[in-house]
Each structure stands twice: as C-alpha cells, then as structure tokens.
Short mmCIF file of C-alpha atoms and ligand atoms in Angstrom, two decimals:
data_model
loop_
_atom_site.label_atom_id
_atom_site.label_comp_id
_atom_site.label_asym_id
_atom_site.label_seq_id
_atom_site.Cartn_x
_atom_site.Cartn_y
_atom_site.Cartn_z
CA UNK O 1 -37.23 104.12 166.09
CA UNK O 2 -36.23 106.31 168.79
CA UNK O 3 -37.03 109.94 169.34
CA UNK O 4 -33.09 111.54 170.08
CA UNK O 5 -34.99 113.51 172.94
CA UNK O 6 -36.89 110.75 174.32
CA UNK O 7 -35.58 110.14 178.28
CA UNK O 8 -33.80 106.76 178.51
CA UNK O 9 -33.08 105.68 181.86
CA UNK O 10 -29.38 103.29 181.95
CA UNK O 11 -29.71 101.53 184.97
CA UNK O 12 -25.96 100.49 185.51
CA UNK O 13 -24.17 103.41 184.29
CA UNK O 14 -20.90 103.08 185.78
CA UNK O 15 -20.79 99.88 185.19
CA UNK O 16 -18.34 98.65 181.81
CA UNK O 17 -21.60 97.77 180.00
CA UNK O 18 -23.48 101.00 181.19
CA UNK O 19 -20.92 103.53 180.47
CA UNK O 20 -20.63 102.13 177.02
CA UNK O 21 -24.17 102.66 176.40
CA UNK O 22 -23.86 106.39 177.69
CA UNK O 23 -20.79 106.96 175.64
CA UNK O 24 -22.79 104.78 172.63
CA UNK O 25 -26.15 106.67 172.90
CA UNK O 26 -24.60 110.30 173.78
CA UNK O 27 -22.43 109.78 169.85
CA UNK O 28 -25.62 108.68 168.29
CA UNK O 29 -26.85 112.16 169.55
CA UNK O 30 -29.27 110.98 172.46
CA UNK O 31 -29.96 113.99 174.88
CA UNK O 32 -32.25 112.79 177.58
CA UNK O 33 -30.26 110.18 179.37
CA UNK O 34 -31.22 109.73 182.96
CA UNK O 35 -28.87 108.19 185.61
CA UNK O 36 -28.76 107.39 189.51
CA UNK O 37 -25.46 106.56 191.09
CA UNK O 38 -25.84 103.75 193.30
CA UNK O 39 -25.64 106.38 196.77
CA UNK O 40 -28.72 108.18 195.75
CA UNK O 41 -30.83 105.36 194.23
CA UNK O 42 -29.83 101.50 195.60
CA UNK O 43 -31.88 99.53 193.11
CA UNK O 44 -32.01 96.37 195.27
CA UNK O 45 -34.69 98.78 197.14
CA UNK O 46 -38.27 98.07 195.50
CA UNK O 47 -39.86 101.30 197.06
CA UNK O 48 -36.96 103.77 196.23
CA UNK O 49 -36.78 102.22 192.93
CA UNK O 50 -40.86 102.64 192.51
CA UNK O 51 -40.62 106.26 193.83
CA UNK O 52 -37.55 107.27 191.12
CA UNK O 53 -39.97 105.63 188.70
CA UNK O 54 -42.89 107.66 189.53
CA UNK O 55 -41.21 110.91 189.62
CA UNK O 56 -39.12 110.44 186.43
CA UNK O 57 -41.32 108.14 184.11
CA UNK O 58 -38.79 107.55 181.71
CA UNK O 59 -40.19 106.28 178.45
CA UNK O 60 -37.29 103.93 177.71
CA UNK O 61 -35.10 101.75 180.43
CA UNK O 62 -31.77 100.15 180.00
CA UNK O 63 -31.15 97.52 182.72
CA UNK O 64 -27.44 97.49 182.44
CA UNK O 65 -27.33 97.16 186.81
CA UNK O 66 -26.38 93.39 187.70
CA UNK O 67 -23.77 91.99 190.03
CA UNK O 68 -21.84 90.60 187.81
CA UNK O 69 -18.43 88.92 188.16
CA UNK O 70 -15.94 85.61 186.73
CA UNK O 71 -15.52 82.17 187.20
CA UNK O 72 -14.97 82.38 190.87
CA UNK O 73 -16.77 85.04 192.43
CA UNK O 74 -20.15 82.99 190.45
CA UNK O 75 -18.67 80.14 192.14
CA UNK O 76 -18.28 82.01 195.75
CA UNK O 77 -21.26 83.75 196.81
CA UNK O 78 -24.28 81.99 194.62
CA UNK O 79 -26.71 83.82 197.60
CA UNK O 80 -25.42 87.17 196.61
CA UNK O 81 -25.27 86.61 192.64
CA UNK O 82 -28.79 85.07 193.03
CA UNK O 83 -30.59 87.24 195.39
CA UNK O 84 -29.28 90.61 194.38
CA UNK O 85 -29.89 90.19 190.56
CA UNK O 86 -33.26 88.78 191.29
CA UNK O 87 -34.14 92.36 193.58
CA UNK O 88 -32.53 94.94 191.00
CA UNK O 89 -34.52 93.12 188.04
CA UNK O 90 -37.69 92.36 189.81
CA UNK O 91 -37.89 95.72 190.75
CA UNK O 92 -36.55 97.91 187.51
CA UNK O 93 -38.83 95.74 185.45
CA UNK O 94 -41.58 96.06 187.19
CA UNK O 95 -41.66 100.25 188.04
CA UNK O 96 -40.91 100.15 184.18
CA UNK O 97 -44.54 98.88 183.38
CA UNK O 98 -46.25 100.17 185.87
CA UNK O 99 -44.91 103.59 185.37
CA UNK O 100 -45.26 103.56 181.46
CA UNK O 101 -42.07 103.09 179.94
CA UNK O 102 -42.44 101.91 176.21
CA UNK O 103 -39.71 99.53 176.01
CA UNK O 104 -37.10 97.97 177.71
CA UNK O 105 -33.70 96.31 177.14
CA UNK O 106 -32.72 94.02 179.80
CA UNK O 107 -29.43 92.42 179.62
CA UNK O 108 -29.00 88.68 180.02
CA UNK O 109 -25.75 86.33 179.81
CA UNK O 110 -24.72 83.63 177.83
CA UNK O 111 -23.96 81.48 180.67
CA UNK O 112 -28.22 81.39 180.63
CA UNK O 113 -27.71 78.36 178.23
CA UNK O 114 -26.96 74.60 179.14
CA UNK O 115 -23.27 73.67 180.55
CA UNK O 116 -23.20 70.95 176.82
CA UNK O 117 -25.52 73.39 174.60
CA UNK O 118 -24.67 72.74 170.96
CA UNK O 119 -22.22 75.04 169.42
CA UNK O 120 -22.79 77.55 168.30
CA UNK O 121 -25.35 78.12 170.78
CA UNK O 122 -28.80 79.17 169.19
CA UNK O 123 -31.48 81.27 171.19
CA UNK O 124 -33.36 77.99 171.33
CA UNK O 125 -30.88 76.13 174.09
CA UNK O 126 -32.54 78.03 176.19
CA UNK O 127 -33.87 75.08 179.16
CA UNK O 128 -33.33 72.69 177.28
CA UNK O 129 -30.68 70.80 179.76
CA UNK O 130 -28.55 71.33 182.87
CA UNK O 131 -26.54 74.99 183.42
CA UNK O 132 -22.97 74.86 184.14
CA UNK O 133 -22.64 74.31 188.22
CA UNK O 134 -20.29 77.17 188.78
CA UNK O 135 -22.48 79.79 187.55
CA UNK O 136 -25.89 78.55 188.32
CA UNK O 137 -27.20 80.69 190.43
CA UNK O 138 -26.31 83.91 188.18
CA UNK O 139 -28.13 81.64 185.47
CA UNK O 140 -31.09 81.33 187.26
CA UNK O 141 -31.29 84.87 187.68
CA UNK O 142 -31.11 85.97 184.66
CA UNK O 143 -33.12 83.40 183.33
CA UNK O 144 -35.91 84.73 185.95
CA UNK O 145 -35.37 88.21 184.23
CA UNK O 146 -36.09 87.17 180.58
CA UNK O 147 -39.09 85.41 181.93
CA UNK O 148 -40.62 88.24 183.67
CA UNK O 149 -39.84 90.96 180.37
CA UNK O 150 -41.85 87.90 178.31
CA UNK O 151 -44.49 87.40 181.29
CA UNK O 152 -45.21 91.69 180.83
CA UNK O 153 -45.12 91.25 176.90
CA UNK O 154 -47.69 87.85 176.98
CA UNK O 155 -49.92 89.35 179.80
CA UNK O 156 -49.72 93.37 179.07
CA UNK O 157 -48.43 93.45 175.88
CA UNK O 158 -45.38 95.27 177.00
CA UNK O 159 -42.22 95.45 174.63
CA UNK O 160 -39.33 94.35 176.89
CA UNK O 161 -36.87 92.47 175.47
CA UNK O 162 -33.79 90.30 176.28
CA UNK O 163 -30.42 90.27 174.89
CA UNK O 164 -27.95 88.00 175.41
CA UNK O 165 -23.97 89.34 175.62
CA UNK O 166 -21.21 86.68 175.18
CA UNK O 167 -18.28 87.55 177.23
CA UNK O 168 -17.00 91.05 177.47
CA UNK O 169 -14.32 93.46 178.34
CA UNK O 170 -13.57 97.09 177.20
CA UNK O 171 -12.86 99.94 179.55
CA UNK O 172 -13.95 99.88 182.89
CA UNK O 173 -13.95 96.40 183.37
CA UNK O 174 -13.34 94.50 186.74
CA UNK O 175 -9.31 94.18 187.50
CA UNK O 176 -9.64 92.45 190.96
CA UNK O 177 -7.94 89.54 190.79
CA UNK O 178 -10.56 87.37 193.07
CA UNK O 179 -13.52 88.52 191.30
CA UNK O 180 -12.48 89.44 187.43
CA UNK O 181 -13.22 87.89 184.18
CA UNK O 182 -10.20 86.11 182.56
CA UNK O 183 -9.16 88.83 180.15
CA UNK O 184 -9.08 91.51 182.32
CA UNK O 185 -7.26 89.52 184.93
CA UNK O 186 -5.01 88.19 182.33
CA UNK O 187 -4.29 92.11 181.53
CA UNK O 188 -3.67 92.39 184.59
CA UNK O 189 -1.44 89.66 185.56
CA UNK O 190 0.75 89.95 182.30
CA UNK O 191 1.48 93.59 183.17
CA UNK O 192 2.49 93.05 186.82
CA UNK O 193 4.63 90.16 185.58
CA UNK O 194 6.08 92.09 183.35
CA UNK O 195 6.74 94.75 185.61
CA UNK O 196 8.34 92.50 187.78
CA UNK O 197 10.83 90.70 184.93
CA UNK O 198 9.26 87.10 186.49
CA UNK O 199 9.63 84.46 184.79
CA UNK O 200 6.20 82.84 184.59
CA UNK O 201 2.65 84.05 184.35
CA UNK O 202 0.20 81.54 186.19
CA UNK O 203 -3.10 81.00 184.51
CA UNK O 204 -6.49 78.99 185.74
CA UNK O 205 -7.34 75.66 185.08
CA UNK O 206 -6.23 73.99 181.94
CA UNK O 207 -6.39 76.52 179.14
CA UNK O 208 -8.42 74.20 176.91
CA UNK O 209 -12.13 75.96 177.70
CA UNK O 210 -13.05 78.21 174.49
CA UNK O 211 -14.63 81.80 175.28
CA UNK O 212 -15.72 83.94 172.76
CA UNK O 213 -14.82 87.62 173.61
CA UNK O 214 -16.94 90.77 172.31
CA UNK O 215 -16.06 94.56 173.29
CA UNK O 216 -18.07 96.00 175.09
CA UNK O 217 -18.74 98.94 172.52
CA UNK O 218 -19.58 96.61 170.03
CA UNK O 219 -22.37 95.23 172.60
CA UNK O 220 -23.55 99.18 172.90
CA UNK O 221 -23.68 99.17 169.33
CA UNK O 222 -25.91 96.13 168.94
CA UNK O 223 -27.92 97.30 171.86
CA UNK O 224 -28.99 100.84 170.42
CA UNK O 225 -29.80 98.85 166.72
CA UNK O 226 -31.78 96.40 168.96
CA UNK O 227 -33.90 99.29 170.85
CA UNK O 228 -34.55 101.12 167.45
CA UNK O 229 -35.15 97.78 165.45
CA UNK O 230 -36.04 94.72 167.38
CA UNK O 231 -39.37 94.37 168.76
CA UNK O 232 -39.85 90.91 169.93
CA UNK O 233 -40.00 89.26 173.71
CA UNK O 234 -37.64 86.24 172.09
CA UNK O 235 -34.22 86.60 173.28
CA UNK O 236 -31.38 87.32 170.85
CA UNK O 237 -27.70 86.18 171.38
CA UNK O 238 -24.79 88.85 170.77
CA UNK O 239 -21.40 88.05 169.64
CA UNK O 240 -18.55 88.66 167.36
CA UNK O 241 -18.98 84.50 166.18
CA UNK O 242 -15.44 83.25 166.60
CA UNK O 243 -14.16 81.91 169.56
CA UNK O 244 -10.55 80.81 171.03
CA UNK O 245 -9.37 78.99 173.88
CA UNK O 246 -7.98 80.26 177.24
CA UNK O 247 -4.36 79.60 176.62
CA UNK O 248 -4.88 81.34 173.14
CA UNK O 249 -5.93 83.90 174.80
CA UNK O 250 -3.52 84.30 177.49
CA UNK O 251 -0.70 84.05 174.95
CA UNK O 252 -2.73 86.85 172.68
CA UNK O 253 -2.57 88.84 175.80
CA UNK O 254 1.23 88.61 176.94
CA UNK O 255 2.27 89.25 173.19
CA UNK O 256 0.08 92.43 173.38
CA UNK O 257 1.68 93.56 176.54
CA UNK O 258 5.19 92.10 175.83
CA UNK O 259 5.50 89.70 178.62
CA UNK O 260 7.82 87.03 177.25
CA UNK O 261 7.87 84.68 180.18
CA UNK O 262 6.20 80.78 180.72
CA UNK O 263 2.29 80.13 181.18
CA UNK O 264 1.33 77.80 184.51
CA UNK O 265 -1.62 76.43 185.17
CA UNK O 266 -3.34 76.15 188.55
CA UNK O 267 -5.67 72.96 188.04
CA UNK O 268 -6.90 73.61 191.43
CA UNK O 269 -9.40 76.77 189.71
CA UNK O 270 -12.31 75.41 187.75
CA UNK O 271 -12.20 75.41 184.17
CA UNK O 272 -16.04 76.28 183.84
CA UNK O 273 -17.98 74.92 180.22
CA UNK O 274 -16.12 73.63 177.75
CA UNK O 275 -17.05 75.90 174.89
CA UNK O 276 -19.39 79.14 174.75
CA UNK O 277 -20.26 80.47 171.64
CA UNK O 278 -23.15 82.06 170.48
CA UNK O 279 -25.02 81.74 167.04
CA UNK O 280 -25.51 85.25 165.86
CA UNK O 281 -27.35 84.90 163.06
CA UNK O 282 -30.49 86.03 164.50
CA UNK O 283 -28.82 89.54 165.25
CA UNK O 284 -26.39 89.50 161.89
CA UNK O 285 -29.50 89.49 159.96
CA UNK O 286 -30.49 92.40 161.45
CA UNK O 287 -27.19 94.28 159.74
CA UNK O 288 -25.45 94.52 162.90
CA UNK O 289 -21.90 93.20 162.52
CA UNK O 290 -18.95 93.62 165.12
CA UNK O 291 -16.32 96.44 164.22
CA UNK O 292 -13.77 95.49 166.74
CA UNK O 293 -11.02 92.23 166.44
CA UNK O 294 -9.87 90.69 169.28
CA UNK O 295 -6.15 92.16 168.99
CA UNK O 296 -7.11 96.13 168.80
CA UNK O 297 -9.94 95.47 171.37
CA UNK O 298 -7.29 93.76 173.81
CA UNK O 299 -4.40 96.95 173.33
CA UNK O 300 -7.24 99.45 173.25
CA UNK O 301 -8.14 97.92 177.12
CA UNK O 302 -4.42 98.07 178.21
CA UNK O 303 -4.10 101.55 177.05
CA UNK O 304 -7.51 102.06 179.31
CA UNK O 305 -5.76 99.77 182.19
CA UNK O 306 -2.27 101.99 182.03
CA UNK O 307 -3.97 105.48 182.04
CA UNK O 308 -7.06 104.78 184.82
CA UNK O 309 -6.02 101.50 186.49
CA UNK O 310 -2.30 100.75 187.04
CA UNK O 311 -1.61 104.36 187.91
O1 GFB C 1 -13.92 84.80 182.45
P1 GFB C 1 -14.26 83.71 183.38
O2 GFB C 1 -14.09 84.01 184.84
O3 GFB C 1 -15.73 83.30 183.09
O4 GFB C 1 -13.31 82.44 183.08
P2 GFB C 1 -16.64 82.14 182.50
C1 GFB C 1 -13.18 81.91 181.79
C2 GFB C 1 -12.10 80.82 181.79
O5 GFB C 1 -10.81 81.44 182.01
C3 GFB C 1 -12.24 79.74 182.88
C4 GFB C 1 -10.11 80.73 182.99
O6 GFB C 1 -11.92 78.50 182.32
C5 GFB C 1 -11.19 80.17 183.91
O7 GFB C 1 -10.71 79.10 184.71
N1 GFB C 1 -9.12 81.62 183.64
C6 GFB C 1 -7.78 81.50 183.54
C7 GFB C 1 -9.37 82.65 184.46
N2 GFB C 1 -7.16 82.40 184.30
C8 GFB C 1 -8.12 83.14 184.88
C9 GFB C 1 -8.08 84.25 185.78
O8 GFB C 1 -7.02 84.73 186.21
N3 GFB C 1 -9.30 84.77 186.15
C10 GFB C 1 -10.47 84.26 185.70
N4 GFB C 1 -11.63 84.85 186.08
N5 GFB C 1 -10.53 83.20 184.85
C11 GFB C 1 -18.37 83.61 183.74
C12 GFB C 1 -19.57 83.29 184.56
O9 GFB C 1 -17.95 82.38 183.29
O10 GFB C 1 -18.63 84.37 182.58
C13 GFB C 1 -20.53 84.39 184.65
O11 GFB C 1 -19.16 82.77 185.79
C14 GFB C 1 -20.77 85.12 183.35
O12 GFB C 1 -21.72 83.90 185.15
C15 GFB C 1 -19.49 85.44 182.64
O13 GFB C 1 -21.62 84.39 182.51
C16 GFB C 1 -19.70 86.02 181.26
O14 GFB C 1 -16.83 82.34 181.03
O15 GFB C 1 -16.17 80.76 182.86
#
C-alpha cells in the first residue's frame, strides 16, 4: 500500500494523463505530491533530471511526461516521437533507481502491440509480429521503456512497472487539429461546424478502424489501484473492454454536440490498425472496473472544451 504522506513525484503533470493523477491522488487524500513544470526542470536533460533526483529523492515516481500525439503527428516527426520519449524515460527511470525510489509507474501505449495482434489484445502480443507503420517509432519507444523498468526489476530487483492505456481523452486533452487524437479533434470539428451552420463535417480515412476509448480519470483510477496493489515487472493492459468504430464515433460525437450535418471522408489521411482493443482481464481481476461510458465521458469533455478551450 501507500503511505498518504509518502512524496510521489508525477512526471507529466500538466499533461491530460498527469493532471488526472494529481486531481486522482490529491481525492484519495495524497499530500506529498511533487511536480516540475517543464521551464524549471526539462526532463529530456539527463543531468538536471539526476540533480532534481538527488535533491528530492522521492520514494514513488509517476512517469506520466511523453510526447505524445494522433495518427498524424506519429506519422510526421518519428525522430522527435522516438528520440524525445527515449531521453525523458531513459533518464526518469534511471535517477529513480539510483536515487532510491521504491516503485515506479511508467506509462506505456497500446499501439506497443502488433499492427494484426489478436483481439482483444492480451499482454502477451507483446513482439510477437510487426507494429503498425504509422506509429512505429512511438512504439519502439515505449517498448524501450517497459524493457528498461523490467531490466531494473531482473538485475536490481527494483519494482517498476508498466501499464498499458488504450486510447484516451478527458480534460486537457490535445485540440490542435494537426496533432490531436480523433475524439478530441472530432469535438472539436463538430463544434466549429456547428458554429458555423455548415453542412458537412469531414472526417479521416474511412471510418471503419475500431478504437476503444477510456477517460482519462478512469486510467488515474486504475493507476493509483495498480501502485497500491500490483507488484509485478509484467505489463498490464487498461481499458474499458468495448470498442466502436470511427464513424460510430464521429456520429456519437455530433449527436452529443448537436451538429446535424453530413460526415466526409478524406481517404487521403491514414486509417492506422484496423482494430485496438485491449484484454483487460488481467487488471479486472484486480477489482478495478471503469466508472465512466462513452456518452457522459464525451459531454463531460465538451463541457471542459466550452469553458477552457473554445473561449
Ligand atoms: O486517434 P488517432 O489519431 O490515433 O486516430 P490512433 C484514430 C483513427 O481516427 C484513425 C481517424 O483511423 C484516424 O484516421 N480519424 C478520423 C482522425 N478523423 C480524425 C481526426 O480529425 N484526427 C485524428 N487524429 N484522427 C495513435 C497513435 O493512433 O493513438 C499513437 O498514433 C498512440 O501512437 C495513440 O498510440 C493512442 O489510434 O490511430
């Protein structure tokens, strides 16, 4: 378990996933919680990052800090995606052992698993074929990252694990058009369309890929049960176990927001892996289940959109 005063360090905090561990661990109680913001501690940096190690020891890190971004930005800049993930892990991970800290959480991606993995995807797909081309190089990262926490457990004995996030959104998610996730575009999109009374709504490739979609509370959730109850250096997938497809989705979306116009597709985007959806029952037999459906999650985000994003 976890001592309420112990000092966890969220690397990532501003981040969607890191604020909704702050705002996760501070309602569980948790009074220690350290955070940098990225102008006083730039964790690509391996000897700033060793020196904030040193002087703060935390005894329990969240590595929340990734660049991190959809279907095309992954597709864009693979040098960025893969050299900057590899630097913030390499060196978080590393201070954390040599500086003491008990455990650590690192957190992975689905899109770690094969491009044709069987579905629903089990912790085992793990290199057991070819990743999906337009991600690759945030793959390989992360797949470098849950191989280093296991190297520290094998060789030191050191209980970092790896969790594994399907796709998220929640408050402060990404809105840029170029570099967004599909929901949050979608959000986006469906609003300004609406906004503008226009009569269509154009959405990427061909609407058949399935995503599963978790919010990203319900990932805090699973996170803090994982850091009080989960002890292992095997990775473990988290989900809500249901996917739909992308024109499912979109439609989901413009009925939430009340945009009534036509979906277009732009073939000329990629349409990414056919299907991604985790097996959960690794984490479900834990007692974790998700508290959130897809509908509230999706008008809970556009209330977060209207009041911090489309002011
Ligand atoms: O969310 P997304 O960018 O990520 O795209 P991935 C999911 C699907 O939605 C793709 C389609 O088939 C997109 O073509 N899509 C439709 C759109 N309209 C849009 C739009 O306006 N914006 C975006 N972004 N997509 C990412 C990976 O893959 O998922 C990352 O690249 C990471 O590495 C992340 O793993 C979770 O699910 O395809």
């Amino acid at each position: 378990m976890l001592d309420k005063s112990e000092k966890i360090f969220v690397a990532g905090h501003r981040g969607m996933v890191g604020s909704a561990l702050i705002r996760r661990l501070e309602s569980e109680g948790f009074s220690n919680l350290l955070v940098r913001d990225r102008s006083k501690l730039d964790l690509r940096d391996e000897s700033a990052v060793a020196k904030f190690f040193a002087e703060e020891k935390p005894a329990v890190v969240i590595l929340a800090a990734a660049k991190v971004g959809g279907i095309k930005a992954n597709n864009d800049f693979p040098v960025e995606f893969l050299l900057e993930n590899l630097r913030i892990q390499n060196n978080v991970i590393r201070s954390a052992y040599e500086h003491g800290a008990r455990k650590l959480l690192f957190l992975g991606s689905s899109c770690i698993y094969p491009k044709l993995a069987p579905q629903p995807i089990p912790e085992t797909a793990l290199l057991s074929g070819p990743l999906e081309p337009t991600n690759e190089a945030y793959a390989i990262a992360k797949i470098a990252g849950i191989k280093l926490c296991q190297a520290y457990a094998r060789q030191h004995g050191a209980n970092f694990i790896s969790v594994m996030p399907t796709n998220l959104y929640g408050p402060n998610d990404n809105f840029d058009l170029e570099t967004s996730h599909v929901l949050a575009a979608l959000l986006r999109k469906a609003h300004e369309a609406k906004g503008r009374k226009d009569s269509e709504l154009i959405v990427w490739g061909s609407g058949k890929p399935r995503r599963e979609f978790l919010h990203v509370d319900d990932l805090a959730s699973a996170c803090v049960l994982l850091l009080e109850q989960y002890d292992s250096p095997e990775i473990i997938n988290v989900g809500c176990g249901e996917d739909i497809s992308i024109r499912e989705l979109a439609e989901l979306i413009c009925d939430v927001i009340g945009f009534d116009g036509e979906l277009t597709w732009d073939a000329s985007k990629p349409d990414g892996p056919p299907r991604k959806l985790l097996d959960v029952t690794k984490l479900l037999d834990l007692g974790w289940k998700p508290s959130i459906p897809l509908q509230d999650g999706i008008a809970q985000t556009y209330e977060w959109f209207l009041t911090n994003y489309a002011r």
